[in-house]
Amino acid sequence: MTIRKALKKDSQQAAVLIYDAIHDIGEALTGETDPDKILQQLAAFFQSEGNRLSFENSYVKVEDGEVVGIIILYHGKDAEKLEEPIIAHLQSKFGDEGVDTDKEADLEDFYIDTLSVSPEHGGRGIGTALIECALLEAKERGYPTVSLNVEEENTGAMRLYSRLGFRVRKTIMINGKNYHYLVRGI
């Protein structure tokens, strides 16, 4: 099972996995409603440096040359700065007024922004391996906690995260939906 730092060249496959995980949040972050345009902009964010969806913040699981899983990580204290290029993109599309994104990460946590495994490769431990990668990265960087958000209705993901030691800290609103903010100590 090969997990490695993501590369710019992974952008097309990564965009599909990201969109599969974030659904309507993809529309909010890209300012697009057409799935092809959303994927195109997600790939552009992934290829660019210094934003929350960048390859720089990502690890991928690769099988037979295909990216089948992704995890995107950054520290909560960096979230606002990593959001700036996305807000700038939205402002270029819509102007300065009313462009904002939801705060997803607490300042003290190492945050899992996105976790996604292709449906064809689900149920084989890839998601767990990617989370273990995040936990190791947090430990190596000296971060005491790892956090993530999961939609309230996603009971399958809640079971996985609970089994891996994550606990609900609070419930927050992202793009008009309730999400549990889960945290685990290292």
Short mmCIF file of N, CA and C in Angstrom, two decimals:
data_model
loop_
_atom_site.label_atom_id
_atom_site.label_comp_id
_atom_site.label_asym_id
_atom_site.label_seq_id
_atom_site.Cartn_x
_atom_site.Cartn_y
_atom_site.Cartn_z
N MET A 1 0.85 -1.18 0.00
CA MET A 1 0.00 0.00 0.00
C MET A 1 0.89 1.24 0.00
N THR A 2 0.92 1.96 -1.10
CA THR A 2 1.78 3.12 -1.24
C THR A 2 1.01 4.41 -0.94
N ILE A 3 1.43 5.08 0.12
CA ILE A 3 0.93 6.42 0.41
C ILE A 3 2.14 7.34 0.28
N ARG A 4 1.96 8.42 -0.48
CA ARG A 4 3.06 9.35 -0.71
C ARG A 4 2.53 10.78 -0.71
N LYS A 5 3.47 11.73 -0.60
CA LYS A 5 3.10 13.13 -0.76
C LYS A 5 2.54 13.30 -2.16
N ALA A 6 1.52 14.12 -2.27
CA ALA A 6 0.91 14.37 -3.57
C ALA A 6 1.84 15.21 -4.44
N LEU A 7 1.65 15.07 -5.74
CA LEU A 7 2.40 15.83 -6.73
C LEU A 7 1.42 16.63 -7.59
N LYS A 8 1.89 17.69 -8.21
CA LYS A 8 1.03 18.48 -9.09
C LYS A 8 0.36 17.61 -10.15
N LYS A 9 1.10 16.63 -10.65
CA LYS A 9 0.58 15.78 -11.73
C LYS A 9 -0.62 14.92 -11.29
N ASP A 10 -0.87 14.85 -10.00
CA ASP A 10 -2.02 14.09 -9.48
C ASP A 10 -3.33 14.88 -9.56
N SER A 11 -3.28 16.08 -10.08
CA SER A 11 -4.40 17.02 -9.94
C SER A 11 -5.73 16.53 -10.50
N GLN A 12 -5.74 15.89 -11.65
CA GLN A 12 -7.02 15.47 -12.24
C GLN A 12 -7.70 14.40 -11.40
N GLN A 13 -6.93 13.39 -11.00
CA GLN A 13 -7.50 12.32 -10.17
C GLN A 13 -7.84 12.84 -8.78
N ALA A 14 -7.00 13.74 -8.26
CA ALA A 14 -7.26 14.31 -6.94
C ALA A 14 -8.54 15.13 -6.95
N ALA A 15 -8.77 15.90 -8.01
CA ALA A 15 -9.97 16.74 -8.10
C ALA A 15 -11.24 15.90 -8.02
N VAL A 16 -11.24 14.76 -8.68
CA VAL A 16 -12.41 13.87 -8.65
C VAL A 16 -12.65 13.38 -7.22
N LEU A 17 -11.59 12.98 -6.54
CA LEU A 17 -11.73 12.50 -5.16
C LEU A 17 -12.17 13.61 -4.22
N ILE A 18 -11.61 14.80 -4.39
CA ILE A 18 -11.99 15.94 -3.55
C ILE A 18 -13.47 16.25 -3.75
N TYR A 19 -13.89 16.34 -5.00
CA TYR A 19 -15.30 16.66 -5.29
C TYR A 19 -16.23 15.60 -4.73
N ASP A 20 -15.82 14.34 -4.81
CA ASP A 20 -16.63 13.26 -4.26
C ASP A 20 -16.82 13.41 -2.75
N ALA A 21 -15.80 13.96 -2.08
CA ALA A 21 -15.88 14.12 -0.62
C ALA A 21 -16.64 15.38 -0.21
N ILE A 22 -16.47 16.46 -0.95
CA ILE A 22 -17.02 17.74 -0.46
C ILE A 22 -18.32 18.16 -1.14
N HIS A 23 -18.71 17.51 -2.21
CA HIS A 23 -20.00 17.74 -2.88
C HIS A 23 -20.29 19.22 -3.09
N ASP A 24 -21.36 19.71 -2.44
CA ASP A 24 -21.81 21.09 -2.65
C ASP A 24 -20.82 22.13 -2.13
N ILE A 25 -19.94 21.75 -1.24
CA ILE A 25 -18.90 22.69 -0.80
C ILE A 25 -18.00 23.01 -1.99
N GLY A 26 -17.86 22.07 -2.91
CA GLY A 26 -17.09 22.32 -4.14
C GLY A 26 -17.66 23.47 -4.94
N GLU A 27 -18.99 23.57 -4.98
CA GLU A 27 -19.63 24.70 -5.66
C GLU A 27 -19.29 26.01 -4.95
N ALA A 28 -19.38 25.99 -3.62
CA ALA A 28 -19.10 27.20 -2.84
C ALA A 28 -17.66 27.66 -2.99
N LEU A 29 -16.71 26.72 -3.03
CA LEU A 29 -15.29 27.08 -3.12
C LEU A 29 -14.87 27.52 -4.51
N THR A 30 -15.54 26.99 -5.53
CA THR A 30 -15.15 27.30 -6.91
C THR A 30 -16.00 28.38 -7.55
N GLY A 31 -17.20 28.60 -7.03
CA GLY A 31 -18.12 29.55 -7.65
C GLY A 31 -18.76 29.01 -8.90
N GLU A 32 -18.72 27.70 -9.07
CA GLU A 32 -19.26 27.04 -10.27
C GLU A 32 -20.40 26.10 -9.86
N THR A 33 -21.26 25.80 -10.82
CA THR A 33 -22.32 24.81 -10.59
C THR A 33 -22.21 23.64 -11.55
N ASP A 34 -21.52 23.82 -12.66
CA ASP A 34 -21.32 22.75 -13.63
C ASP A 34 -20.23 21.81 -13.12
N PRO A 35 -20.51 20.51 -12.99
CA PRO A 35 -19.52 19.58 -12.44
C PRO A 35 -18.16 19.61 -13.16
N ASP A 36 -18.16 19.74 -14.47
CA ASP A 36 -16.88 19.79 -15.20
C ASP A 36 -16.07 21.03 -14.81
N LYS A 37 -16.75 22.15 -14.65
CA LYS A 37 -16.05 23.39 -14.26
C LYS A 37 -15.59 23.32 -12.81
N ILE A 38 -16.38 22.68 -11.96
CA ILE A 38 -15.97 22.49 -10.57
C ILE A 38 -14.69 21.66 -10.53
N LEU A 39 -14.68 20.55 -11.26
CA LEU A 39 -13.49 19.68 -11.29
C LEU A 39 -12.28 20.43 -11.84
N GLN A 40 -12.50 21.23 -12.87
CA GLN A 40 -11.40 22.00 -13.46
C GLN A 40 -10.81 22.97 -12.43
N GLN A 41 -11.66 23.66 -11.69
CA GLN A 41 -11.17 24.62 -10.71
C GLN A 41 -10.55 23.92 -9.50
N LEU A 42 -11.12 22.81 -9.07
CA LEU A 42 -10.51 22.04 -7.97
C LEU A 42 -9.11 21.58 -8.38
N ALA A 43 -8.95 21.13 -9.62
CA ALA A 43 -7.64 20.71 -10.12
C ALA A 43 -6.68 21.89 -10.13
N ALA A 44 -7.17 23.07 -10.51
CA ALA A 44 -6.32 24.27 -10.53
C ALA A 44 -5.88 24.63 -9.11
N PHE A 45 -6.80 24.58 -8.15
CA PHE A 45 -6.41 24.83 -6.76
C PHE A 45 -5.36 23.81 -6.31
N PHE A 46 -5.57 22.55 -6.66
CA PHE A 46 -4.66 21.48 -6.25
C PHE A 46 -3.25 21.72 -6.80
N GLN A 47 -3.16 22.17 -8.04
CA GLN A 47 -1.86 22.41 -8.68
C GLN A 47 -1.15 23.65 -8.14
N SER A 48 -1.91 24.55 -7.54
CA SER A 48 -1.35 25.81 -7.05
C SER A 48 -0.82 25.65 -5.63
N GLU A 49 0.15 26.48 -5.30
CA GLU A 49 0.71 26.47 -3.95
C GLU A 49 -0.03 27.47 -3.07
N GLY A 50 0.02 27.23 -1.77
CA GLY A 50 -0.45 28.21 -0.80
C GLY A 50 -1.94 28.32 -0.62
N ASN A 51 -2.70 27.27 -0.95
CA ASN A 51 -4.13 27.27 -0.67
C ASN A 51 -4.49 25.95 0.00
N ARG A 52 -5.67 25.92 0.60
CA ARG A 52 -6.03 24.77 1.44
C ARG A 52 -6.16 23.46 0.67
N LEU A 53 -6.43 23.51 -0.63
CA LEU A 53 -6.60 22.29 -1.43
C LEU A 53 -5.34 21.94 -2.23
N SER A 54 -4.24 22.57 -1.92
CA SER A 54 -2.99 22.39 -2.66
C SER A 54 -2.39 20.99 -2.47
N PHE A 55 -1.69 20.56 -3.51
CA PHE A 55 -0.91 19.33 -3.43
C PHE A 55 0.06 19.37 -2.26
N GLU A 56 0.50 20.57 -1.89
CA GLU A 56 1.47 20.73 -0.79
C GLU A 56 0.94 20.17 0.53
N ASN A 57 -0.37 20.19 0.70
CA ASN A 57 -1.00 19.76 1.95
C ASN A 57 -1.58 18.36 1.86
N SER A 58 -1.23 17.63 0.82
CA SER A 58 -1.94 16.39 0.51
C SER A 58 -1.03 15.17 0.46
N TYR A 59 -1.62 14.05 0.85
CA TYR A 59 -1.04 12.72 0.66
C TYR A 59 -2.02 11.93 -0.18
N VAL A 60 -1.48 11.04 -1.00
CA VAL A 60 -2.34 10.21 -1.84
C VAL A 60 -1.97 8.74 -1.69
N LYS A 61 -2.97 7.91 -1.86
CA LYS A 61 -2.79 6.45 -1.93
C LYS A 61 -2.82 6.09 -3.40
N VAL A 62 -1.79 5.40 -3.86
CA VAL A 62 -1.67 5.05 -5.27
C VAL A 62 -1.65 3.54 -5.43
N GLU A 63 -2.45 3.04 -6.37
CA GLU A 63 -2.44 1.63 -6.75
C GLU A 63 -2.35 1.54 -8.26
N ASP A 64 -1.38 0.81 -8.76
CA ASP A 64 -1.19 0.63 -10.20
C ASP A 64 -1.18 1.96 -10.94
N GLY A 65 -0.51 2.95 -10.37
CA GLY A 65 -0.39 4.25 -11.01
C GLY A 65 -1.61 5.14 -10.90
N GLU A 66 -2.66 4.68 -10.23
CA GLU A 66 -3.89 5.45 -10.10
C GLU A 66 -4.03 5.96 -8.66
N VAL A 67 -4.38 7.24 -8.53
CA VAL A 67 -4.65 7.82 -7.21
C VAL A 67 -6.04 7.35 -6.79
N VAL A 68 -6.09 6.55 -5.73
CA VAL A 68 -7.37 5.97 -5.28
C VAL A 68 -7.83 6.52 -3.93
N GLY A 69 -6.99 7.33 -3.30
CA GLY A 69 -7.35 7.95 -2.03
C GLY A 69 -6.55 9.21 -1.81
N ILE A 70 -7.12 10.14 -1.06
CA ILE A 70 -6.44 11.40 -0.78
C ILE A 70 -6.80 11.87 0.62
N ILE A 71 -5.84 12.53 1.25
CA ILE A 71 -6.09 13.23 2.51
C ILE A 71 -5.39 14.57 2.42
N ILE A 72 -6.10 15.63 2.81
CA ILE A 72 -5.57 16.98 2.78
C ILE A 72 -5.50 17.49 4.22
N LEU A 73 -4.32 17.98 4.62
CA LEU A 73 -4.03 18.32 6.01
C LEU A 73 -3.37 19.68 6.13
N TYR A 74 -3.70 20.40 7.17
CA TYR A 74 -2.96 21.62 7.51
C TYR A 74 -3.31 21.99 8.95
N HIS A 75 -2.51 22.87 9.53
CA HIS A 75 -2.79 23.29 10.90
C HIS A 75 -3.85 24.37 10.89
N GLY A 76 -4.73 24.34 11.88
CA GLY A 76 -5.81 25.31 11.98
C GLY A 76 -5.33 26.76 11.99
N LYS A 77 -4.14 27.00 12.55
CA LYS A 77 -3.62 28.36 12.58
C LYS A 77 -3.28 28.87 11.18
N ASP A 78 -3.12 27.96 10.22
CA ASP A 78 -2.81 28.33 8.84
C ASP A 78 -4.05 28.44 7.96
N ALA A 79 -5.20 28.07 8.49
CA ALA A 79 -6.42 27.98 7.66
C ALA A 79 -6.79 29.30 7.00
N GLU A 80 -6.73 30.39 7.75
CA GLU A 80 -7.15 31.67 7.18
C GLU A 80 -6.25 32.07 6.01
N LYS A 81 -4.94 31.90 6.17
CA LYS A 81 -4.01 32.24 5.08
C LYS A 81 -4.23 31.32 3.87
N LEU A 82 -4.49 30.05 4.11
CA LEU A 82 -4.71 29.10 3.02
C LEU A 82 -6.05 29.34 2.32
N GLU A 83 -6.94 30.05 2.98
CA GLU A 83 -8.25 30.37 2.40
C GLU A 83 -8.17 31.59 1.47
N GLU A 84 -7.15 32.44 1.66
CA GLU A 84 -7.05 33.69 0.91
C GLU A 84 -7.10 33.51 -0.61
N PRO A 85 -6.35 32.56 -1.21
CA PRO A 85 -6.42 32.41 -2.67
C PRO A 85 -7.81 31.98 -3.16
N ILE A 86 -8.51 31.22 -2.35
CA ILE A 86 -9.86 30.78 -2.73
C ILE A 86 -10.82 31.97 -2.68
N ILE A 87 -10.70 32.78 -1.64
CA ILE A 87 -11.53 33.98 -1.55
C ILE A 87 -11.20 34.93 -2.70
N ALA A 88 -9.91 35.08 -3.02
CA ALA A 88 -9.52 35.95 -4.15
C ALA A 88 -10.13 35.45 -5.45
N HIS A 89 -10.14 34.13 -5.65
CA HIS A 89 -10.77 33.56 -6.85
C HIS A 89 -12.25 33.90 -6.89
N LEU A 90 -12.94 33.73 -5.77
CA LEU A 90 -14.37 34.02 -5.72
C LEU A 90 -14.64 35.51 -5.93
N GLN A 91 -13.79 36.36 -5.37
CA GLN A 91 -13.96 37.81 -5.56
C GLN A 91 -13.75 38.19 -7.02
N SER A 92 -12.84 37.50 -7.71
CA SER A 92 -12.63 37.81 -9.13
C SER A 92 -13.85 37.43 -9.97
N LYS A 93 -14.62 36.45 -9.50
CA LYS A 93 -15.83 36.02 -10.20
C LYS A 93 -17.05 36.87 -9.85
N PHE A 94 -17.16 37.22 -8.57
CA PHE A 94 -18.39 37.82 -8.07
C PHE A 94 -18.24 39.23 -7.50
N GLY A 95 -17.04 39.75 -7.43
CA GLY A 95 -16.82 41.04 -6.79
C GLY A 95 -16.54 40.84 -5.30
N ASP A 96 -16.29 41.95 -4.63
CA ASP A 96 -15.86 41.88 -3.23
C ASP A 96 -16.98 41.60 -2.24
N GLU A 97 -18.20 41.92 -2.61
CA GLU A 97 -19.28 41.83 -1.64
C GLU A 97 -19.81 40.41 -1.47
N GLY A 98 -20.00 40.03 -0.23
CA GLY A 98 -20.65 38.76 0.07
C GLY A 98 -19.81 37.52 -0.15
N VAL A 99 -18.51 37.68 -0.40
CA VAL A 99 -17.66 36.51 -0.60
C VAL A 99 -17.04 36.14 0.73
N ASP A 100 -17.38 34.97 1.21
CA ASP A 100 -16.86 34.50 2.48
C ASP A 100 -16.92 32.98 2.47
N THR A 101 -16.11 32.36 3.30
CA THR A 101 -16.16 30.91 3.44
C THR A 101 -16.33 30.59 4.92
N ASP A 102 -16.82 29.41 5.20
CA ASP A 102 -17.05 29.00 6.59
C ASP A 102 -15.74 28.60 7.26
N LYS A 103 -15.62 28.96 8.54
CA LYS A 103 -14.47 28.54 9.34
C LYS A 103 -14.67 27.07 9.70
N GLU A 104 -13.73 26.24 9.28
CA GLU A 104 -13.86 24.80 9.51
C GLU A 104 -12.96 24.27 10.60
N ALA A 105 -11.79 24.89 10.82
CA ALA A 105 -10.79 24.33 11.73
C ALA A 105 -10.55 25.26 12.92
N ASP A 106 -10.42 24.67 14.11
CA ASP A 106 -10.01 25.44 15.28
C ASP A 106 -8.52 25.72 15.19
N LEU A 107 -8.10 26.85 15.76
CA LEU A 107 -6.72 27.32 15.63
C LEU A 107 -5.70 26.35 16.21
N GLU A 108 -6.09 25.56 17.21
CA GLU A 108 -5.11 24.71 17.90
C GLU A 108 -4.96 23.31 17.30
N ASP A 109 -5.77 22.96 16.32
CA ASP A 109 -5.79 21.58 15.81
C ASP A 109 -5.07 21.43 14.48
N PHE A 110 -4.46 20.27 14.28
CA PHE A 110 -4.00 19.85 12.96
C PHE A 110 -5.24 19.28 12.28
N TYR A 111 -5.61 19.86 11.16
CA TYR A 111 -6.94 19.64 10.59
C TYR A 111 -6.90 18.78 9.33
N ILE A 112 -7.77 17.78 9.30
CA ILE A 112 -8.00 16.98 8.09
C ILE A 112 -9.12 17.68 7.32
N ASP A 113 -8.75 18.38 6.28
CA ASP A 113 -9.71 19.13 5.46
C ASP A 113 -10.56 18.19 4.62
N THR A 114 -9.90 17.23 4.00
CA THR A 114 -10.58 16.32 3.07
C THR A 114 -9.99 14.92 3.20
N LEU A 115 -10.87 13.93 3.23
CA LEU A 115 -10.48 12.52 3.16
C LEU A 115 -11.42 11.87 2.16
N SER A 116 -10.85 11.21 1.16
CA SER A 116 -11.68 10.58 0.14
C SER A 116 -10.99 9.35 -0.43
N VAL A 117 -11.79 8.32 -0.62
CA VAL A 117 -11.33 7.08 -1.26
C VAL A 117 -12.29 6.79 -2.40
N SER A 118 -11.76 6.41 -3.55
CA SER A 118 -12.63 6.12 -4.69
C SER A 118 -13.60 5.00 -4.32
N PRO A 119 -14.85 5.10 -4.76
CA PRO A 119 -15.85 4.08 -4.40
C PRO A 119 -15.41 2.66 -4.76
N GLU A 120 -14.68 2.51 -5.85
CA GLU A 120 -14.23 1.17 -6.27
C GLU A 120 -13.21 0.57 -5.32
N HIS A 121 -12.59 1.41 -4.48
CA HIS A 121 -11.54 0.94 -3.57
C HIS A 121 -11.94 1.07 -2.10
N GLY A 122 -13.20 1.37 -1.84
CA GLY A 122 -13.66 1.52 -0.47
C GLY A 122 -13.73 0.19 0.27
N GLY A 123 -13.73 0.27 1.59
CA GLY A 123 -13.86 -0.92 2.42
C GLY A 123 -12.61 -1.78 2.50
N ARG A 124 -11.48 -1.22 2.08
CA ARG A 124 -10.23 -1.99 2.09
C ARG A 124 -9.18 -1.41 3.03
N GLY A 125 -9.60 -0.48 3.88
CA GLY A 125 -8.67 0.08 4.86
C GLY A 125 -7.88 1.28 4.38
N ILE A 126 -8.18 1.78 3.19
CA ILE A 126 -7.42 2.91 2.64
C ILE A 126 -7.69 4.17 3.45
N GLY A 127 -8.95 4.43 3.79
CA GLY A 127 -9.28 5.60 4.60
C GLY A 127 -8.59 5.56 5.95
N THR A 128 -8.59 4.41 6.57
CA THR A 128 -7.91 4.24 7.86
C THR A 128 -6.42 4.50 7.71
N ALA A 129 -5.81 3.96 6.66
CA ALA A 129 -4.38 4.16 6.43
C ALA A 129 -4.05 5.64 6.22
N LEU A 130 -4.91 6.35 5.50
CA LEU A 130 -4.69 7.78 5.28
C LEU A 130 -4.83 8.56 6.59
N ILE A 131 -5.78 8.19 7.43
CA ILE A 131 -5.92 8.85 8.73
C ILE A 131 -4.69 8.56 9.59
N GLU A 132 -4.21 7.32 9.56
CA GLU A 132 -2.99 6.99 10.32
C GLU A 132 -1.81 7.81 9.82
N CYS A 133 -1.76 8.07 8.52
CA CYS A 133 -0.74 8.94 7.95
C CYS A 133 -0.85 10.35 8.55
N ALA A 134 -2.07 10.86 8.67
CA ALA A 134 -2.30 12.18 9.26
C ALA A 134 -1.87 12.21 10.72
N LEU A 135 -2.18 11.16 11.46
CA LEU A 135 -1.81 11.10 12.87
C LEU A 135 -0.29 11.08 13.03
N LEU A 136 0.39 10.35 12.17
CA LEU A 136 1.85 10.30 12.20
C LEU A 136 2.44 11.67 11.85
N GLU A 137 1.89 12.31 10.84
CA GLU A 137 2.35 13.65 10.45
C GLU A 137 2.18 14.63 11.61
N ALA A 138 1.04 14.58 12.29
CA ALA A 138 0.80 15.46 13.43
C ALA A 138 1.82 15.19 14.54
N LYS A 139 2.07 13.92 14.81
CA LYS A 139 3.03 13.56 15.85
C LYS A 139 4.43 14.07 15.50
N GLU A 140 4.84 13.86 14.24
CA GLU A 140 6.17 14.30 13.80
C GLU A 140 6.32 15.82 13.89
N ARG A 141 5.24 16.55 13.69
CA ARG A 141 5.28 18.01 13.76
C ARG A 141 5.06 18.53 15.18
N GLY A 142 4.78 17.64 16.12
CA GLY A 142 4.58 18.03 17.50
C GLY A 142 3.21 18.61 17.80
N TYR A 143 2.21 18.29 16.99
CA TYR A 143 0.86 18.78 17.21
C TYR A 143 0.10 17.81 18.12
N PRO A 144 -0.55 18.31 19.17
CA PRO A 144 -1.20 17.41 20.13
C PRO A 144 -2.57 16.88 19.72
N THR A 145 -3.25 17.54 18.77
CA THR A 145 -4.59 17.11 18.39
C THR A 145 -4.78 17.13 16.87
N VAL A 146 -5.64 16.23 16.41
CA VAL A 146 -6.04 16.17 15.00
C VAL A 146 -7.56 16.29 14.98
N SER A 147 -8.07 17.07 14.02
CA SER A 147 -9.52 17.25 13.94
C SER A 147 -10.00 17.07 12.51
N LEU A 148 -11.31 16.90 12.38
CA LEU A 148 -11.97 16.82 11.08
C LEU A 148 -13.44 17.09 11.27
N ASN A 149 -14.13 17.34 10.18
CA ASN A 149 -15.58 17.53 10.20
C ASN A 149 -16.25 16.41 9.44
N VAL A 150 -17.41 16.00 9.94
CA VAL A 150 -18.20 14.99 9.25
C VAL A 150 -19.67 15.41 9.30
N GLU A 151 -20.33 15.31 8.16
CA GLU A 151 -21.74 15.67 8.09
C GLU A 151 -22.53 14.83 9.09
N GLU A 152 -23.46 15.46 9.78
CA GLU A 152 -24.24 14.78 10.83
C GLU A 152 -24.85 13.47 10.36
N GLU A 153 -25.35 13.44 9.14
CA GLU A 153 -26.05 12.25 8.65
C GLU A 153 -25.11 11.12 8.21
N ASN A 154 -23.82 11.38 8.16
CA ASN A 154 -22.87 10.39 7.66
C ASN A 154 -22.48 9.42 8.78
N THR A 155 -23.40 8.51 9.09
CA THR A 155 -23.19 7.61 10.23
C THR A 155 -22.06 6.61 9.99
N GLY A 156 -21.86 6.21 8.75
CA GLY A 156 -20.77 5.29 8.44
C GLY A 156 -19.41 5.91 8.76
N ALA A 157 -19.22 7.15 8.34
CA ALA A 157 -17.96 7.84 8.64
C ALA A 157 -17.83 8.08 10.14
N MET A 158 -18.92 8.41 10.80
CA MET A 158 -18.88 8.61 12.26
C MET A 158 -18.41 7.35 12.97
N ARG A 159 -18.88 6.20 12.53
CA ARG A 159 -18.43 4.93 13.13
C ARG A 159 -16.93 4.74 12.95
N LEU A 160 -16.44 4.99 11.73
CA LEU A 160 -15.01 4.85 11.46
C LEU A 160 -14.20 5.78 12.35
N TYR A 161 -14.57 7.06 12.38
CA TYR A 161 -13.80 8.02 13.15
C TYR A 161 -13.86 7.73 14.65
N SER A 162 -15.00 7.28 15.13
CA SER A 162 -15.14 6.90 16.53
C SER A 162 -14.23 5.72 16.86
N ARG A 163 -14.20 4.74 15.97
CA ARG A 163 -13.34 3.57 16.16
C ARG A 163 -11.86 3.98 16.20
N LEU A 164 -11.52 5.05 15.48
CA LEU A 164 -10.14 5.52 15.43
C LEU A 164 -9.82 6.52 16.55
N GLY A 165 -10.77 6.72 17.47
CA GLY A 165 -10.51 7.54 18.65
C GLY A 165 -10.95 8.99 18.56
N PHE A 166 -11.64 9.38 17.52
CA PHE A 166 -12.14 10.75 17.40
C PHE A 166 -13.42 10.91 18.21
N ARG A 167 -13.57 12.08 18.84
CA ARG A 167 -14.75 12.39 19.64
C ARG A 167 -15.31 13.74 19.22
N VAL A 168 -16.62 13.90 19.35
CA VAL A 168 -17.28 15.15 18.97
C VAL A 168 -16.91 16.25 19.97
N ARG A 169 -16.37 17.35 19.47
CA ARG A 169 -16.10 18.52 20.30
C ARG A 169 -17.28 19.49 20.23
N LYS A 170 -17.86 19.62 19.04
CA LYS A 170 -18.96 20.57 18.85
C LYS A 170 -19.62 20.27 17.51
N THR A 171 -20.70 20.97 17.24
CA THR A 171 -21.35 20.91 15.93
C THR A 171 -21.25 22.29 15.31
N ILE A 172 -20.86 22.33 14.03
CA ILE A 172 -20.71 23.60 13.32
C ILE A 172 -21.52 23.57 12.03
N MET A 173 -21.69 24.72 11.44
CA MET A 173 -22.41 24.85 10.18
C MET A 173 -21.39 25.10 9.07
N ILE A 174 -21.45 24.27 8.02
CA ILE A 174 -20.61 24.46 6.83
C ILE A 174 -21.53 24.41 5.62
N ASN A 175 -21.51 25.49 4.87
CA ASN A 175 -22.32 25.58 3.64
C ASN A 175 -23.79 25.23 3.89
N GLY A 176 -24.29 25.68 5.05
CA GLY A 176 -25.70 25.51 5.36
C GLY A 176 -26.09 24.15 5.93
N LYS A 177 -25.10 23.30 6.24
CA LYS A 177 -25.39 21.98 6.80
C LYS A 177 -24.66 21.81 8.13
N ASN A 178 -25.23 20.98 9.01
CA ASN A 178 -24.60 20.69 10.29
C ASN A 178 -23.52 19.62 10.13
N TYR A 179 -22.37 19.90 10.74
CA TYR A 179 -21.25 18.97 10.76
C TYR A 179 -20.78 18.79 12.19
N HIS A 180 -20.41 17.56 12.53
CA HIS A 180 -19.75 17.31 13.81
C HIS A 180 -18.27 17.62 13.64
N TYR A 181 -17.74 18.39 14.59
CA TYR A 181 -16.31 18.69 14.62
C TYR A 181 -15.68 17.68 15.56
N LEU A 182 -14.91 16.76 15.00
CA LEU A 182 -14.33 15.66 15.77
C LEU A 182 -12.86 15.92 16.04
N VAL A 183 -12.40 15.50 17.22
CA VAL A 183 -11.02 15.72 17.63
C VAL A 183 -10.47 14.45 18.26
N ARG A 184 -9.18 14.24 18.03
CA ARG A 184 -8.48 13.12 18.67
C ARG A 184 -7.11 13.61 19.12
N GLY A 185 -6.72 13.22 20.32
CA GLY A 185 -5.39 13.52 20.80
C GLY A 185 -4.37 12.58 20.18
N ILE A 186 -3.13 13.03 20.18
CA ILE A 186 -2.04 12.21 19.62
C ILE A 186 -1.34 11.47 20.75
#
